[in-house]
Coordinates of C-alpha atoms in Angstrom, one line a residue:
M1 CA 55.6 -93.4 29.5
K2 CA 56.6 -90.4 31.7
N3 CA 60.0 -90.1 31.4
G4 CA 60.3 -89.2 27.5
Y5 CA 61.9 -91.3 24.7
F6 CA 64.8 -90.7 22.5
V7 CA 64.6 -92.2 18.7
I8 CA 67.4 -91.8 16.3
S9 CA 67.2 -93.5 12.7
L10 CA 69.6 -93.0 9.5
D11 CA 68.9 -93.2 6.1
F12 CA 70.9 -95.6 4.8
E13 CA 71.2 -95.1 1.0
L14 CA 75.0 -95.1 -0.5
R15 CA 75.1 -94.3 -4.2
W16 CA 71.3 -95.2 -4.0
G17 CA 70.7 -91.5 -2.4
S18 CA 71.9 -89.7 -5.3
Y19 CA 72.1 -91.7 -8.6
S20 CA 68.9 -89.5 -9.7
W21 CA 70.8 -86.3 -9.3
D22 CA 74.4 -86.8 -8.9
A23 CA 75.0 -88.0 -13.0
N24 CA 78.7 -86.7 -12.7
H25 CA 79.3 -88.4 -9.1
T26 CA 80.5 -85.4 -7.5
Y27 CA 78.9 -86.7 -4.3
D28 CA 81.1 -90.0 -4.4
P29 CA 83.5 -88.6 -1.5
H30 CA 80.8 -89.1 0.9
I31 CA 79.8 -92.0 -0.6
V32 CA 83.1 -93.8 0.5
G33 CA 83.5 -92.0 3.4
A34 CA 80.1 -93.4 4.7
R35 CA 81.5 -96.9 4.9
K36 CA 84.7 -95.6 7.0
A37 CA 81.8 -93.7 9.1
I38 CA 79.4 -96.2 10.0
P39 CA 81.6 -98.9 12.3
D40 CA 82.5 -95.4 14.5
I41 CA 78.7 -94.8 14.5
L42 CA 78.0 -98.4 15.9
K43 CA 80.7 -97.8 18.2
T44 CA 79.7 -95.1 19.6
F45 CA 76.0 -96.2 19.8
A46 CA 77.3 -99.5 21.5
S47 CA 79.5 -97.1 24.2
Y48 CA 76.2 -95.3 25.4
Q49 CA 73.4 -98.1 24.7
V50 CA 71.6 -95.8 22.0
H51 CA 69.0 -97.9 20.4
A52 CA 68.7 -96.7 16.3
T53 CA 66.8 -97.4 13.6
W54 CA 68.6 -98.0 10.2
A55 CA 66.3 -97.6 7.1
T56 CA 67.8 -98.8 4.5
V57 CA 67.6 -99.0 0.4
G58 CA 66.6 -102.5 -0.2
A59 CA 69.3 -102.4 -3.2
L60 CA 71.9 -102.7 -1.0
F61 CA 71.3 -105.9 0.4
A62 CA 71.8 -107.3 -3.1
P63 CA 75.0 -110.1 -2.9
S64 CA 75.5 -109.1 -6.7
K65 CA 74.8 -107.8 -9.7
A66 CA 72.9 -110.9 -11.1
A67 CA 70.6 -110.8 -7.6
I68 CA 69.8 -107.0 -8.4
L69 CA 68.9 -107.5 -12.5
D70 CA 67.0 -110.8 -11.1
A71 CA 65.0 -108.6 -9.0
N72 CA 64.4 -106.4 -11.6
K73 CA 63.4 -108.4 -14.4
Q74 CA 60.9 -110.0 -11.8
H75 CA 59.5 -107.0 -10.3
F76 CA 59.7 -104.0 -12.6
N77 CA 58.9 -105.6 -16.2
N78 CA 55.6 -103.9 -16.6
T79 CA 56.7 -101.1 -14.5
S80 CA 57.2 -97.8 -16.3
T81 CA 57.8 -94.4 -14.2
P82 CA 60.4 -92.2 -14.9
Q83 CA 62.3 -92.8 -11.5
I84 CA 62.3 -96.9 -12.3
E85 CA 63.4 -96.2 -15.3
S86 CA 66.4 -94.1 -14.0
F87 CA 66.9 -96.9 -11.4
L88 CA 67.4 -99.4 -13.9
K89 CA 69.9 -97.5 -16.0
E90 CA 71.9 -97.1 -12.6
C91 CA 71.5 -101.0 -12.6
T92 CA 73.2 -100.9 -15.8
T93 CA 76.7 -99.5 -14.4
L94 CA 76.8 -101.7 -11.2
G95 CA 79.9 -103.8 -10.4
E96 CA 79.7 -107.6 -9.8
N97 CA 79.8 -107.3 -6.1
E98 CA 80.8 -105.2 -2.8
S99 CA 84.2 -105.7 -3.3
E100 CA 84.3 -104.6 -7.0
D101 CA 81.5 -101.3 -6.2
P102 CA 81.3 -100.4 -2.7
A103 CA 79.0 -97.8 -3.4
H104 CA 76.2 -99.8 -4.6
Y105 CA 76.3 -102.7 -2.0
A106 CA 76.7 -102.9 1.5
L107 CA 76.0 -106.3 2.6
S108 CA 78.9 -106.3 5.1
L109 CA 77.8 -103.0 6.8
I110 CA 74.5 -104.8 7.1
E111 CA 76.0 -107.5 8.7
K112 CA 77.7 -104.9 11.4
I113 CA 74.4 -103.1 11.9
S114 CA 72.6 -106.7 12.6
A115 CA 75.5 -107.7 14.9
T116 CA 75.4 -104.4 17.2
E117 CA 73.0 -104.7 20.3
H118 CA 69.9 -102.4 19.7
Q119 CA 69.8 -101.6 16.0
E120 CA 66.9 -102.0 13.9
I121 CA 67.3 -102.5 10.4
G122 CA 64.1 -100.9 8.8
L123 CA 63.2 -100.2 5.0
H124 CA 63.6 -97.1 2.6
T125 CA 62.4 -98.5 -0.5
Y126 CA 64.0 -100.6 -2.9
S127 CA 65.0 -98.2 -5.5
H128 CA 65.2 -95.0 -3.4
F129 CA 61.4 -94.6 -4.9
Y130 CA 60.1 -90.6 -4.6
C131 CA 56.8 -91.2 -3.1
L132 CA 55.4 -88.0 -3.9
D133 CA 57.3 -87.2 -7.6
N134 CA 55.7 -90.4 -9.0
K135 CA 52.3 -89.3 -8.8
D136 CA 49.5 -92.2 -9.2
A137 CA 52.6 -94.9 -9.1
E138 CA 50.9 -97.1 -6.2
Q139 CA 51.6 -99.8 -8.6
A140 CA 55.3 -99.2 -9.0
F141 CA 55.5 -98.5 -5.3
Q142 CA 53.6 -101.8 -5.0
N143 CA 56.8 -103.6 -7.0
D144 CA 59.4 -101.6 -5.0
T145 CA 58.3 -102.7 -2.1
R146 CA 58.3 -106.3 -3.1
A147 CA 61.5 -106.3 -4.8
A148 CA 63.3 -104.6 -1.4
L149 CA 61.4 -107.4 0.4
T150 CA 62.9 -110.0 -2.1
M151 CA 66.7 -108.7 -1.1
M152 CA 66.1 -108.4 2.9
N153 CA 64.2 -111.5 3.2
A154 CA 67.0 -113.9 1.4
Q155 CA 69.2 -112.2 4.6
N156 CA 66.4 -113.1 7.1
I157 CA 65.4 -109.5 7.6
E158 CA 61.8 -108.5 8.0
P159 CA 61.4 -104.8 8.3
K160 CA 58.4 -103.5 10.7
S161 CA 59.8 -99.6 10.1
F162 CA 59.6 -97.6 6.9
V163 CA 61.2 -94.0 6.0
F164 CA 59.8 -92.3 2.9
P165 CA 63.0 -91.0 0.7
R166 CA 63.3 -87.4 0.9
N167 CA 60.9 -87.1 3.7
Q168 CA 58.0 -87.1 0.7
F169 CA 55.4 -88.9 3.5
N170 CA 52.4 -90.1 0.9
P171 CA 49.3 -91.2 3.1
A172 CA 48.1 -92.9 -0.2
L173 CA 50.6 -95.7 0.1
L174 CA 50.6 -96.6 3.8
N175 CA 48.0 -99.3 2.9
T176 CA 50.8 -101.0 0.9
L177 CA 53.2 -100.7 3.5
K178 CA 50.6 -102.5 6.3
E179 CA 49.9 -104.9 3.6
H180 CA 53.8 -106.1 3.8
G181 CA 53.9 -105.9 7.8
M182 CA 55.6 -102.3 8.5
H183 CA 52.9 -100.4 10.7
T184 CA 55.5 -98.1 11.7
V185 CA 56.8 -94.9 9.9
R186 CA 58.6 -91.8 10.1
G187 CA 56.8 -88.5 9.5
N188 CA 57.8 -85.1 9.3
E189 CA 58.0 -82.3 11.8
K190 CA 55.0 -80.6 12.5
H191 CA 55.6 -77.2 10.7
S192 CA 55.2 -75.7 7.6
L193 CA 58.9 -75.4 7.0
Y194 CA 59.0 -79.1 7.0
R195 CA 55.9 -80.1 5.3
E196 CA 56.9 -82.8 2.7
R197 CA 57.0 -81.3 -1.1
E198 CA 57.6 -82.7 -4.4
G199 CA 60.9 -82.5 -6.0
R200 CA 63.7 -80.6 -4.7
E201 CA 63.2 -78.6 -2.0
R202 CA 63.0 -74.6 -3.0
K203 CA 66.3 -72.3 -1.8
L204 CA 64.1 -70.5 0.4
H205 CA 62.7 -73.2 2.6
R206 CA 66.6 -74.7 2.6
A207 CA 67.9 -71.1 3.9
L208 CA 65.3 -71.3 6.3
R209 CA 65.9 -74.9 7.7
L210 CA 69.6 -73.7 8.0
M211 CA 68.9 -71.2 10.3
D212 CA 66.4 -73.2 12.4
A213 CA 69.3 -75.9 13.0
Y214 CA 71.0 -73.1 15.0
V215 CA 68.2 -70.4 16.0
N216 CA 64.8 -71.4 17.3
I217 CA 62.0 -70.5 14.2
S218 CA 60.0 -73.5 14.6
G219 CA 60.1 -75.1 18.0
Q220 CA 61.3 -78.0 19.8
H221 CA 59.4 -80.5 17.8
T222 CA 59.1 -82.8 20.9
F223 CA 55.6 -84.4 20.9
A224 CA 53.7 -86.8 23.0
P225 CA 54.3 -90.5 22.4
D226 CA 50.1 -91.0 22.1
N227 CA 50.1 -88.3 19.5
C228 CA 52.1 -91.2 17.2
V229 CA 49.1 -93.0 17.4
E230 CA 47.2 -92.6 13.8
Q231 CA 44.6 -95.0 13.8
D232 CA 46.0 -98.4 12.2
I233 CA 49.8 -96.7 11.9
I234 CA 52.3 -95.6 13.9
N235 CA 53.6 -92.3 13.0
I236 CA 56.7 -91.0 14.8
P237 CA 57.7 -87.7 13.4
S238 CA 61.0 -86.4 13.0
S239 CA 62.4 -84.0 15.5
R240 CA 65.5 -82.6 14.0
F241 CA 68.2 -83.3 11.2
L242 CA 71.3 -84.0 12.4
R243 CA 73.5 -81.6 10.1
P244 CA 76.9 -82.5 9.6
Y245 CA 79.9 -80.5 10.8
A246 CA 81.1 -77.8 8.5
K247 CA 84.3 -76.4 8.6
Q248 CA 83.3 -72.8 7.2
A249 CA 80.7 -72.5 9.9
S250 CA 82.4 -74.3 13.0
F251 CA 81.9 -71.3 15.0
L252 CA 78.0 -72.0 15.0
E253 CA 78.5 -75.9 16.3
P254 CA 77.7 -74.7 19.8
L255 CA 74.3 -73.4 18.7
K256 CA 73.5 -76.1 16.8
L257 CA 74.2 -78.8 19.6
Y258 CA 72.8 -76.4 22.3
R259 CA 69.5 -76.2 20.0
I260 CA 69.6 -80.1 20.2
K261 CA 70.1 -80.7 23.6
K262 CA 67.8 -78.1 24.8
A263 CA 64.9 -80.1 22.6
M264 CA 66.5 -83.5 24.7
R265 CA 66.0 -81.9 27.6
H266 CA 62.6 -80.6 26.6
A267 CA 61.5 -84.7 26.2
S268 CA 63.1 -86.1 29.1
Q269 CA 61.5 -83.8 31.4
R270 CA 58.0 -83.6 29.9
G271 CA 57.7 -87.3 29.0
E272 CA 57.4 -86.8 25.2
V273 CA 59.7 -87.7 22.5
F274 CA 62.9 -86.5 20.3
H275 CA 63.1 -87.7 17.3
L276 CA 66.8 -86.9 15.3
W277 CA 67.5 -88.5 12.0
F278 CA 70.8 -88.0 9.5
H279 CA 72.4 -89.9 6.3
P280 CA 75.4 -92.0 7.1
H281 CA 77.1 -90.5 4.0
N282 CA 76.3 -87.4 5.8
F283 CA 79.3 -88.3 8.2
G284 CA 81.3 -89.0 5.0
T285 CA 83.7 -85.9 5.5
N286 CA 84.9 -84.6 8.5
I287 CA 84.5 -88.2 9.9
K288 CA 86.4 -87.4 13.1
E289 CA 84.5 -84.0 14.1
N290 CA 81.2 -85.3 13.5
I291 CA 81.8 -88.6 15.1
A292 CA 82.7 -86.1 18.1
M293 CA 79.7 -84.4 17.3
L294 CA 77.5 -87.7 17.6
Q295 CA 79.6 -88.9 21.0
E296 CA 78.4 -85.5 22.6
I297 CA 74.4 -86.1 21.7
C298 CA 74.9 -89.2 23.2
Q299 CA 76.7 -88.3 26.3
Y300 CA 74.1 -85.7 26.9
Y301 CA 71.7 -88.5 26.3
E302 CA 73.1 -90.7 28.9
D303 CA 72.8 -87.6 31.5
L304 CA 69.3 -87.2 30.9
Q305 CA 68.7 -90.8 31.3
N306 CA 70.5 -90.6 35.0
E307 CA 68.8 -87.4 35.6
F308 CA 65.3 -88.2 34.2
G309 CA 65.0 -91.8 32.8
F310 CA 65.2 -90.6 29.3
E311 CA 65.0 -94.1 27.6
S312 CA 66.6 -94.8 24.1
V313 CA 64.6 -97.0 21.5
T314 CA 64.3 -97.7 18.3
M315 CA 61.3 -96.7 15.8
Q316 CA 60.0 -100.1 16.5
E317 CA 60.5 -100.4 20.0
L318 CA 58.4 -97.1 20.4
A319 CA 55.6 -98.6 18.4
Q320 CA 55.5 -101.7 20.6
K321 CA 54.9 -99.8 23.8
L322 CA 52.3 -97.9 22.1
A323 CA 50.4 -100.8 20.9
R324 CA 50.8 -102.5 24.2
K325 CA 49.6 -99.1 25.8
E326 CA 46.9 -97.8 23.6
A327 CA 45.8 -101.3 21.5
P328 CA 45.2 -99.0 18.4
Y329 CA 44.7 -101.6 16.0
E330 CA 43.4 -105.3 15.9
N331 CA 46.8 -107.1 14.6
H332 CA 49.2 -106.3 17.4
D333 CA 51.6 -108.9 16.1
A334 CA 52.3 -106.7 12.6
C335 CA 54.1 -104.2 15.3
R336 CA 56.1 -106.8 17.1

């Protein structure tokens, strides 16, 4: 593990990531654009042999409205939380299938991801469930997880990695994940700016995090692989959110890329992990510029691979390496 690891994870949501706050569908251009960006993202990863984890909302696996409504009836009949009620209401607006409603279904895109070498499909809850906002909702989360696995298993996919929506990391829910074979999660950066919080972020935190993308306020956020082992869970914290290209701030793009590259080099030189994450819908506008940005990052990864042996791995691949090295828990098969 002396040469370091490059991890990329994507929060794949489409409309399920915005229904709770975008009643007027103002964000829909990004959602539609994500469908155009994803094939280009996959081509970029394939060109540079970059491994990535796609944490996917379970409802995107549904082949039809009938399949979603059947799963809802099976798993949410006795569930009552504001979030689940909002999700069920959104489900009444669905089109019948992906061709009719490409914002809520994504089986064709999931098949493209599965067909691309070195791509892992993980879980991002079934309903984009906010795991801190829904207090004392362990049973609702259990039902949400079961609904997601119903959809995913029908497509012969068994997720091993999990990402909390809105990065609302909740230790109280880890046992549910482990029960269903998910021992690998993405935690948050180890700094007060990135601490998990309920609700939407305050403007001050958002402003400081925006600044941190261009100027080093909080550190490099690289870490030793062994630090991911936390009793019987593998927690691979994020290092940096890949902010999309912004035309009005295009003059700052070199600073953003320099900050990312410096952290990547820091990790590769010290045998540490750098974990980059973003949403496909972040690339839904300015697709050409965003793909060029991703290509530059991947090219730099390739340079570091040649220079230091920097290795690209999915979340699960890193967990497998740690399980073999550390044997952190008895049931290693759960990590494989």
